Coordinates of C-alpha atoms and ligand atoms in Angstrom, one line a residue:
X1 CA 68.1 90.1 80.8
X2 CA 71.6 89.9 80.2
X3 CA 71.1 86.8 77.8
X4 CA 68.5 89.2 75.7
X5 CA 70.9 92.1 75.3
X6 CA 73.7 89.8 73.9
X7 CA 71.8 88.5 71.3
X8 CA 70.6 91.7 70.0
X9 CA 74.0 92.9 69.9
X10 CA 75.6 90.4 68.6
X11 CA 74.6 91.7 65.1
X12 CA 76.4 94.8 63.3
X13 CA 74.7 98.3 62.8
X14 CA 73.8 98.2 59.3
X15 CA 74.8 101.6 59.1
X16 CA 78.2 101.3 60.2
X17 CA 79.0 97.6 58.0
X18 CA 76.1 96.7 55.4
X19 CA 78.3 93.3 54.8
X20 CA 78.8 92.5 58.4
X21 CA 75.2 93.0 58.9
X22 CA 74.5 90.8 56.1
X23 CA 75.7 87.6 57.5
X24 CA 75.1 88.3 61.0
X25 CA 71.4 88.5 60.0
X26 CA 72.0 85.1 57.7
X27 CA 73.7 83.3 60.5
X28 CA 71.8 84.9 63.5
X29 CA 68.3 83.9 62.2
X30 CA 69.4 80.9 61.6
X31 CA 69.3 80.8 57.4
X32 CA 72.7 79.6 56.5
X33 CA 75.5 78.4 57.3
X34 CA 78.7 77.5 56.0
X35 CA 79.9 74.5 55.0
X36 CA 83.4 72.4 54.8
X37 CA 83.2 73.0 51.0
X38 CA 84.8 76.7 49.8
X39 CA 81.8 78.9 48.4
X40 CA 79.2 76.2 49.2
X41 CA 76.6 76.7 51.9
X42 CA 74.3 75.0 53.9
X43 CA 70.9 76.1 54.1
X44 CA 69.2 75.3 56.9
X45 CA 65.4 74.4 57.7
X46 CA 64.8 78.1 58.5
X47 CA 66.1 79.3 55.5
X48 CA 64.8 76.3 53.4
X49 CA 61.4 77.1 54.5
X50 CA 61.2 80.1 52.7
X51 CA 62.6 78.9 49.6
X52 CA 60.2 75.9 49.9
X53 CA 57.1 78.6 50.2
X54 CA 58.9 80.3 47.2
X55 CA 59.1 77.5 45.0
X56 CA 55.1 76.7 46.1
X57 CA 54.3 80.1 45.0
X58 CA 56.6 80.2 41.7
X59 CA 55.6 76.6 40.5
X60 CA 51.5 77.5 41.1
X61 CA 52.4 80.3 38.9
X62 CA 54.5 78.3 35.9
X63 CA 51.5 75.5 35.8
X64 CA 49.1 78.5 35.2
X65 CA 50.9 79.5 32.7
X66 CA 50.8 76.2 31.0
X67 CA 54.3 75.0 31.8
X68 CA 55.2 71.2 32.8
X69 CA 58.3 70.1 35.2
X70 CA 60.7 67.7 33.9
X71 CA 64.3 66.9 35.1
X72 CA 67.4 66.4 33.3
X73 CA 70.4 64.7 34.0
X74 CA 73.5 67.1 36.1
X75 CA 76.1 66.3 34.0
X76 CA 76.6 67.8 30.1
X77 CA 79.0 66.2 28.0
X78 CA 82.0 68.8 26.5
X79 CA 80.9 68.4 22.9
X80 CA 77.6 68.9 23.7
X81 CA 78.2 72.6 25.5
X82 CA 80.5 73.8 22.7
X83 CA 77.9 73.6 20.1
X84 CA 76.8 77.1 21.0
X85 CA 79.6 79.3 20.6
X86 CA 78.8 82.5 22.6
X87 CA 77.2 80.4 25.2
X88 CA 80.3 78.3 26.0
X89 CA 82.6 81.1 25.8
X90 CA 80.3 82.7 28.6
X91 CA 80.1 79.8 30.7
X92 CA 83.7 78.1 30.5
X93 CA 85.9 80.4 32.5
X94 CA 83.3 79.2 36.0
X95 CA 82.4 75.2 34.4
X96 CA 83.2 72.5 36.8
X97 CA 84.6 69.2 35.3
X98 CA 84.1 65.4 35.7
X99 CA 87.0 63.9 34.5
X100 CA 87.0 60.4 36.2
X101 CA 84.8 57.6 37.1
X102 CA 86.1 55.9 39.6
X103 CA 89.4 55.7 38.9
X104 CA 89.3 55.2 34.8
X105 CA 89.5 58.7 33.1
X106 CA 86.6 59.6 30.8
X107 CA 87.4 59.8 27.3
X108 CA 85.2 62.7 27.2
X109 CA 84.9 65.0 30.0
X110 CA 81.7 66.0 32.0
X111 CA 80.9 69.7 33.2
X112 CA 78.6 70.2 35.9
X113 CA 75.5 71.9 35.2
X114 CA 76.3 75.8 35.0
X115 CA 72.9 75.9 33.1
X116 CA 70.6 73.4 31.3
X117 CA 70.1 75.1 27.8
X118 CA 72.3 72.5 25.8
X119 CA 70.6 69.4 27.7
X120 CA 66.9 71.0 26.8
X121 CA 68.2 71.9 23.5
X122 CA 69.7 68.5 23.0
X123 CA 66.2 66.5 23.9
X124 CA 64.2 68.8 22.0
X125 CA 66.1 67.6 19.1
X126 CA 64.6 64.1 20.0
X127 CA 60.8 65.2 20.4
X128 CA 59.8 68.8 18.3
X129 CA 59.2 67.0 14.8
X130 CA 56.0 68.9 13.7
X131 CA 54.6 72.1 14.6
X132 CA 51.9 69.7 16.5
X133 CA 54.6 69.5 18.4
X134 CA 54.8 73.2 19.4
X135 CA 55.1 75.2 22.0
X136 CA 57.1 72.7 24.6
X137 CA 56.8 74.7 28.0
X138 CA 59.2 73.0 30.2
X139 CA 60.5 74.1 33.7
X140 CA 62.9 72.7 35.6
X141 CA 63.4 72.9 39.9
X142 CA 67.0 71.7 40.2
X143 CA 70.3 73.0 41.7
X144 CA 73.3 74.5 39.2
X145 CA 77.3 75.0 39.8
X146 CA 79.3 77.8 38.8
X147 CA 82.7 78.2 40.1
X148 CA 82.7 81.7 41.6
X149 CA 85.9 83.2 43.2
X150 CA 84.0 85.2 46.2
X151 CA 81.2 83.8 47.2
X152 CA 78.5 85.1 49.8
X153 CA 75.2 83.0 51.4
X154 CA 72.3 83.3 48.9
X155 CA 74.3 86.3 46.9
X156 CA 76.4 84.2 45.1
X157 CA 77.1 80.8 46.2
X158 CA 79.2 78.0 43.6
X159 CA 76.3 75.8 44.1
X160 CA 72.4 77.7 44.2
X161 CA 69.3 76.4 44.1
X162 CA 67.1 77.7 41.4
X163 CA 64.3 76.9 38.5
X164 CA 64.9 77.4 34.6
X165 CA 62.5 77.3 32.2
X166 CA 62.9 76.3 28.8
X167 CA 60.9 76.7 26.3
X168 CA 60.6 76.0 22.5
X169 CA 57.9 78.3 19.7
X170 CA 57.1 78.4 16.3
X171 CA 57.3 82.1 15.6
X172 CA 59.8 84.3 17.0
X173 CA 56.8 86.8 18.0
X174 CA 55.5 83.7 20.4
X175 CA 58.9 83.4 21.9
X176 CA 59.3 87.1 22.2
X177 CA 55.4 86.8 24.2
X178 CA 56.6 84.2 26.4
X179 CA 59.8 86.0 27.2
X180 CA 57.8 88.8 28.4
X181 CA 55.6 87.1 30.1
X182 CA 57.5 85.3 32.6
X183 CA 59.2 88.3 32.9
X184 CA 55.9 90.0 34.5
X185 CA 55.4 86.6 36.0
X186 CA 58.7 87.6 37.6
X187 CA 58.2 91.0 38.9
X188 CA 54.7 89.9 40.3
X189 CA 55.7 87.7 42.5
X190 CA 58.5 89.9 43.9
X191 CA 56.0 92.4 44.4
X192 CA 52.9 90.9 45.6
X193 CA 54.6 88.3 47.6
X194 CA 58.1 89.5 48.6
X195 CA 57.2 93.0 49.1
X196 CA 60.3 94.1 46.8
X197 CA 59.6 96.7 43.8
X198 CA 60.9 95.8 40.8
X199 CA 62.3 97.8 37.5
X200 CA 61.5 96.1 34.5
X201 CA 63.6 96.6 31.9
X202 CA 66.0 94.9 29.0
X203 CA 69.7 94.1 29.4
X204 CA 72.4 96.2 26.7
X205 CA 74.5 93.9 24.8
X206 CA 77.5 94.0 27.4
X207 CA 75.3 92.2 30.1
X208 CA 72.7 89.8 27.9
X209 CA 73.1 86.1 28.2
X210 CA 75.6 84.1 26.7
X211 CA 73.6 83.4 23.7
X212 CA 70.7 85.6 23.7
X213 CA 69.2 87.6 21.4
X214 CA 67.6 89.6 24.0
X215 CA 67.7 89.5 27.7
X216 CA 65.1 90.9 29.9
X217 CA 65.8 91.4 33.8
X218 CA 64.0 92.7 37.1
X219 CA 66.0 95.2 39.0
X220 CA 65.9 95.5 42.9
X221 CA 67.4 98.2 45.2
X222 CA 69.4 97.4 48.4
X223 CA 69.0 99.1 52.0
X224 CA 72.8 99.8 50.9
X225 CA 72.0 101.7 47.9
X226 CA 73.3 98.5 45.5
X227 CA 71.0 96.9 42.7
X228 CA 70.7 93.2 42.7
X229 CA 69.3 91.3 39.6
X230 CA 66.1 89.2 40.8
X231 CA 65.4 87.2 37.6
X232 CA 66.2 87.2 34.2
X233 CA 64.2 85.9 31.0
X234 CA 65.8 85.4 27.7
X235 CA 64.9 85.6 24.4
X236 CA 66.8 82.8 22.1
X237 CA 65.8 83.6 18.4
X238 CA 66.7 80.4 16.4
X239 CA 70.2 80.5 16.9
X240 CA 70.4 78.0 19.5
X241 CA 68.2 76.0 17.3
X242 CA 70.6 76.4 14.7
X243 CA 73.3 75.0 16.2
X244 CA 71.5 72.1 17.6
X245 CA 69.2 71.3 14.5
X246 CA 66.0 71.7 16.0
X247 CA 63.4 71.8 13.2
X248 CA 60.1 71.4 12.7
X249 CA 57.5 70.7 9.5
X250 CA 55.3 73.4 9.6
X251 CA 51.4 73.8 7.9
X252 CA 52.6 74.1 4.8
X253 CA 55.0 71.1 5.1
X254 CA 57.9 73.4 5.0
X255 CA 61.5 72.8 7.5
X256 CA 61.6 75.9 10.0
X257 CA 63.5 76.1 13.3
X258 CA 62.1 77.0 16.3
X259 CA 62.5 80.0 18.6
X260 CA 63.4 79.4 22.1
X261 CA 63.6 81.0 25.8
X262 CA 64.6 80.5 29.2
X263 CA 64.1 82.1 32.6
X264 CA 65.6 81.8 35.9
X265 CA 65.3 82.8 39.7
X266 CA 67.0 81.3 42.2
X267 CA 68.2 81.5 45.9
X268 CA 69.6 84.7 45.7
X269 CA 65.9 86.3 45.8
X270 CA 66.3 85.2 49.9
X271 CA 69.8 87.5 49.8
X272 CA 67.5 90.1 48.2
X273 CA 64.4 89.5 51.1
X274 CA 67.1 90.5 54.0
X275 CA 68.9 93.3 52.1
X276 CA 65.2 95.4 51.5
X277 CA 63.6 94.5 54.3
X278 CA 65.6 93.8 57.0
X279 CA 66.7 96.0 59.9
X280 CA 69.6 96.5 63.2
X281 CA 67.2 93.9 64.7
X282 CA 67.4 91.6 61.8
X283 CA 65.2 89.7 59.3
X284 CA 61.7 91.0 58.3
X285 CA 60.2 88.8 56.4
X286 CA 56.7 89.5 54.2
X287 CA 53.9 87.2 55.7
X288 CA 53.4 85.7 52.0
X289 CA 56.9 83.9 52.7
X290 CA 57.1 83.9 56.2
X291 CA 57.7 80.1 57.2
X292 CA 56.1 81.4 60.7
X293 CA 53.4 84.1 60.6
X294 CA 52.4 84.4 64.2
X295 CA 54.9 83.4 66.8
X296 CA 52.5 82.8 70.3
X297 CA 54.5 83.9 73.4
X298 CA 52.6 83.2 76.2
X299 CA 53.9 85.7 79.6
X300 CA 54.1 84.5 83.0
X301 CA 53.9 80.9 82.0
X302 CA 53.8 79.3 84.9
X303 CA 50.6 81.2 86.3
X304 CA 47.9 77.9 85.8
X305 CA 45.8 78.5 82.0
X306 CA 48.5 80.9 80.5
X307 CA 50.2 78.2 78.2
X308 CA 46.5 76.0 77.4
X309 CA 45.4 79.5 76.3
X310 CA 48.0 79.8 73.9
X311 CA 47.5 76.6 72.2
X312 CA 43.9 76.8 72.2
X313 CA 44.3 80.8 70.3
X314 CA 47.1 78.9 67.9
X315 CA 44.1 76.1 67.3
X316 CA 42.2 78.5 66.3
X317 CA 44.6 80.5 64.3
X318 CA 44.7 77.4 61.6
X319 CA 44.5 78.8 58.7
X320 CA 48.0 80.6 59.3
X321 CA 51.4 79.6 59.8
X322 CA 51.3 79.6 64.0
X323 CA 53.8 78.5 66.5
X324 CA 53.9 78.9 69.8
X325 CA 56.9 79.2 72.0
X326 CA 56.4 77.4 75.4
X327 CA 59.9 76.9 76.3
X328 CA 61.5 77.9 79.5
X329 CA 63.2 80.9 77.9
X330 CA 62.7 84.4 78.9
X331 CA 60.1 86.2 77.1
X332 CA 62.4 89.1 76.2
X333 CA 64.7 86.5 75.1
X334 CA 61.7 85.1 72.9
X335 CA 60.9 88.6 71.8
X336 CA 64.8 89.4 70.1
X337 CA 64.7 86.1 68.7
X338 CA 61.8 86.1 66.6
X339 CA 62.5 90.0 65.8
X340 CA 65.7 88.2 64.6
X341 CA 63.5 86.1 62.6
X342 CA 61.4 88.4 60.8
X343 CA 58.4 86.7 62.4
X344 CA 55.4 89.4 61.5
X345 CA 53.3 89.1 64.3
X346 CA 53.9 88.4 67.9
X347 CA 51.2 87.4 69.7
X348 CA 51.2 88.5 73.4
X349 CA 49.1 86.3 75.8
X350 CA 49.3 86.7 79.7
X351 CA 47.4 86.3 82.7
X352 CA 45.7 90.2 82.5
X353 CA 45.0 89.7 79.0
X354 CA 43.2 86.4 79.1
X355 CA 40.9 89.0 82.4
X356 CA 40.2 90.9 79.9
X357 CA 39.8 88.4 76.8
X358 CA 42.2 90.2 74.8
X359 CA 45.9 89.5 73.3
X360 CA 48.8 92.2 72.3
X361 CA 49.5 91.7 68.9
X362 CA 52.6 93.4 67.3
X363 CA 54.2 94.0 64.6
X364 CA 58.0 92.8 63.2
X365 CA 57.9 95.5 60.1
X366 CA 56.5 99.0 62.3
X367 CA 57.2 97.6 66.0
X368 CA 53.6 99.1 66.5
X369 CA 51.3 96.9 69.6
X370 CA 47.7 96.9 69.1
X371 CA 45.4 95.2 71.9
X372 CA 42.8 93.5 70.6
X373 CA 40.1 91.4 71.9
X374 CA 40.2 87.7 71.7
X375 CA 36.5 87.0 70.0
X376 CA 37.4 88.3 66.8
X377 CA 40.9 87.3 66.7
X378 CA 41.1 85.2 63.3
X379 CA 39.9 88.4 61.4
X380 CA 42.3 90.8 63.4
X381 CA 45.3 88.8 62.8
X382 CA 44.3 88.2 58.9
X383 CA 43.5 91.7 58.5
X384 CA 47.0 93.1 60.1
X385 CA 49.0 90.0 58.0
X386 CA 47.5 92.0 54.8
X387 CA 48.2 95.0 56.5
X388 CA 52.0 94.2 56.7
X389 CA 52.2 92.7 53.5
X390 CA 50.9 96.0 52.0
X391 CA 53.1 98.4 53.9
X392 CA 56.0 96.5 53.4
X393 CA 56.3 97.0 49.4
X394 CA 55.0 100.5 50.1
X395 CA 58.0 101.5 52.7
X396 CA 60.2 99.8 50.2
X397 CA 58.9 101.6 47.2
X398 CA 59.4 104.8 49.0
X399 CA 63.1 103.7 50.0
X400 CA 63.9 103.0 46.6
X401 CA 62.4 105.7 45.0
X402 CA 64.0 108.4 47.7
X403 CA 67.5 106.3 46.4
X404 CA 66.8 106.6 42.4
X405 CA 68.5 109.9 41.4
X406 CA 69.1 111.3 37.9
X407 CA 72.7 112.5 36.6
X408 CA 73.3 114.6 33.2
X409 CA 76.8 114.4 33.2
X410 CA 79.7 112.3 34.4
X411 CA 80.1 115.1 37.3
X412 CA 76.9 114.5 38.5
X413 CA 77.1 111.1 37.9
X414 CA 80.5 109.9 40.2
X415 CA 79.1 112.3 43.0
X416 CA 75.8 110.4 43.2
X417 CA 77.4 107.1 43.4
X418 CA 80.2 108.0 45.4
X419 CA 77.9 109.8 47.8
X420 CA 74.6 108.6 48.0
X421 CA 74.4 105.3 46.1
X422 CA 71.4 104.3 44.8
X423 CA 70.0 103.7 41.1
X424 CA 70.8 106.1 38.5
X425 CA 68.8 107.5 35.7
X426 CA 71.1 108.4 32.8
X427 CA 71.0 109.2 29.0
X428 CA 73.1 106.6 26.9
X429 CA 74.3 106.5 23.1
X430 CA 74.4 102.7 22.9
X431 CA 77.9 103.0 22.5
X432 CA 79.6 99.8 24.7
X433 CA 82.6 102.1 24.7
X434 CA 80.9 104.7 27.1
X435 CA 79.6 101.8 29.0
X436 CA 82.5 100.1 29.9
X437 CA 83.9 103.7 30.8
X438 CA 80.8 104.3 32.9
X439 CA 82.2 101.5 34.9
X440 CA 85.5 102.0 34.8
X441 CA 85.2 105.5 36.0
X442 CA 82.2 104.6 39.0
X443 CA 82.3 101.0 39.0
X444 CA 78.8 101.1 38.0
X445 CA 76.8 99.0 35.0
X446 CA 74.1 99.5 32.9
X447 CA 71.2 98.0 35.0
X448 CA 68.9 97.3 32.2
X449 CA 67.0 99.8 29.9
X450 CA 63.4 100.1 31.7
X451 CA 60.5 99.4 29.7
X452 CA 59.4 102.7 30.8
X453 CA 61.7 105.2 29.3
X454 CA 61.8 108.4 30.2
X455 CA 63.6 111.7 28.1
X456 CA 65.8 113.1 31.0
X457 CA 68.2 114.8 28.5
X458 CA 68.8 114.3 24.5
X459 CA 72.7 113.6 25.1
X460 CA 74.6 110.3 26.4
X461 CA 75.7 110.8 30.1
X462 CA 79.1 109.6 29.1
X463 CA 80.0 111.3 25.4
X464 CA 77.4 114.0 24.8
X465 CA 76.5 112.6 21.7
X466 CA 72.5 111.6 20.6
X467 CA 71.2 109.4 23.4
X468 CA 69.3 106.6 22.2
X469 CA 68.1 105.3 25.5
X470 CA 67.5 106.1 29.1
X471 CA 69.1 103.7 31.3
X472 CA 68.9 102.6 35.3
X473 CA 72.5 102.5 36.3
X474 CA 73.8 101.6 39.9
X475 CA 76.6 99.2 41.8
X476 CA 75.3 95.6 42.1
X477 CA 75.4 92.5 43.6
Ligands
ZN501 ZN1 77.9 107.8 24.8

């Protein structure tokens, strides 16, 4: 017993330090670790499953949408990142260099791959001649390096795993369609399958792209009351296709350029995964992305049939993700480590039970035990995964929504985020000026203009003058 109490609390009330709590969940349930290199990290198989079973899901979602996987190389040539102005003036200050090979010095240096928009920019030079040629609906599954000064596991790492898509159009309507779409691509998947509610919205000026004509983001809250953003789409115009000369002969044999986009999410969606659903006994993980649905603890082990029992209910549980743990650790120990885990269902299988032909099931997200019989096990177990799928976007919904506050003034506004942070609802001017004094004053930024606006006032929160949009404010990530 004394082994089982340690490892419970071994991690930090969440209450009394969110950060602590945050990588004592990473490190406890075995995610992360970190590595020899500064603001690098390890991910290990636990952690990797779940991006593996994002990436499954994601990728399913880009073929549907007609896109193709392609790969390109890790290492951009200078010249060839500085052909977009505002895009290499946003990248540069966090580019990593090549500058030898071996030990001869490059006559032209080589930056790691922040981002791939020059490289895809550069090839579709090569191969959009015609407007046969159009759309090109590439994606690429790769990893990228930015050289961060404070790093965190799966927040912000220097190296991050992640997928962009790039894509090329005729018109700048069709880019502008695709833009969107991903975008709801996007905010789909966090809701279906991670359980996280999402605010769709556009980016203001100050936080778009390097580059981009428009930016379009999806907006998560934090237990902590700080927004994190979850993926991003952008709309190109032409202008990256002007400064890379990539035309095409359209119907009526005339030169046009086409319109581009990318989109992104990356590892960081596992930082959001523990931050909205995870608790002071650690992970909670959705069942859609749970890399073990149904951990099998079989009690009093050594009594003859207990452990057969298990793996013949784990047989029959095959169309899940079932393991069963058989190993000569206490089951209380087995119970805080797979609450650690995030595991959704435990599955309780002793001696009595297996009298009775029954099995405790219960549950990571409500802690709630239901007994039910063995003969319809398959359907109980599928049921109650759905079950805790549902109610986990729901409870996070409600969290979210009992955190999203609206301010009028500035008076309002520094009271809310100094005392109950959350997301904030404000009227703004689109003047950058009151933006950047939003921040300075709170340390908030403008999380993105939602889609669905609302009329909370007729004056900016900052300068009292006309309000041109309402905006979701809040600290972030
Ligand atoms: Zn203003």
């Amino acid at each position: 017993m004394a082994k089982d109490k340690k490892l419970v609390e071994s991690i930090t009330d969440m209450e009394q330090d969110f950060p602590q709590w945050y990588t004592d969940v990473v490190l406890k349930a075995d995610l992360a670790n970190y590595s020899s290199i500064k603001g690098c990290m390890i991910i290990r198989p636990y952690g990797y499953a779940i991006w593996e079973l994002i990436q499954k899901t994601l990728d399913a979602k880009f073929k549907e949408t007609g896109h193709e996987n392609v790969y390109m190389p890790m290492l951009i040539p200078e010249s060839l990142l500085q052909k977009e102005k505002d895009h290499v003036e946003g990248f540069a200050p966090e580019v990593a260099w090549v500058t030898h090979g071996g030990e001869t010095e490059l006559t032209e240096r080589l930056c790691v791959r922040p981002t791939s928009e020059t490289l895809f920019c550069d090839h579709y030079k090569d191969i959009i001649h015609s407007y046969r040629d159009l759309p090109k609906l590439y994606n690429q599954w790769c990893s990228v390096m930015r050289w961060e000064k404070t790093t965190r596991p799966f927040l912000r790492t220097m190296e991050f795993l992640w997928q962009e898509g790039h894509t090329a159009h005729a018109t700048q309507e069709e880019s502008e369609a695709e833009t969107v779409k991903m975008l709801n691509v996007y905010a789909d998947f966090c809701e279906k399958y991670l359980a996280i509610p999402v605010v769709k919205g556009q980016k203001t000026e100050k936080e778009r792209f390097a580059g981009a004509k428009a930016t379009y983001t999806i907006e998560s809250l934090m237990h902590d009351g700080k927004a994190l953003q979850s993926g991003t789409s952008h709309n190109f115009g032409d202008g990256f296709a002007k400064a890379f000369g990539i035309q095409y002969t359209d119907k009526d044999n005339k030169l046009q350029y086409v319109h581009q986009t990318s989109w992104g999410m990356t590892t960081r969606i596992i930082g959001a995964v523990i931050m909205v659903h995870g608790d002071n006994s650690g992970l909670v993980l959705p069942p859609a992305i749970a890399p073990v649905q149904v951990i099998i603890v079989p009690i009093a082990m050594q009594k003859g049939g207990v452990v057969e029992k298990a793996n013949e209910l784990k047989d029959r549980l095959s169309n899940f993700r079932v393991k069963v743990d058989d190993s000569d650790k206490s089951p209380g120990w087995k119970f805080s480590e797979y609450e650690m885990k995030g595991v959704p269902i435990r599955l309780e299988v002793g001696p009595k039970d297996i009298e009775k032909n029954q099995v405790v099931l219960a549950r990571r997200d409500s802690g709630e035990k239901i007994i039910v019989s063995m003969d319809n096990l398959e359907e109980e177990v599928a049921k109650l995964l759905e079950d805790i799928q549902h109610s986990m976007l729901e409870n996070a919904r409600a969290r979210r929504d009992s955190k999203t506050y609206v301010a009028k003034n500035m008076d309002e506004f520094e009271k809310i985020i100094n005392e109950t942070p959350g997301f904030i609802k404000a009227m703004w001017c689109g003047d950058q000026a009151c933006e950047d004094k939003i921040k300075e004053m709170t340390g908030a930024t403008s999380r993105c203009i939602p889609f669905e606006q609302e009329e909370i006032s007729d004056t900016c929160v900052c300068c009292g003058k006309k309000a041109k949009h309402m905006v979701y404010w809040g600290r972030a990530y």
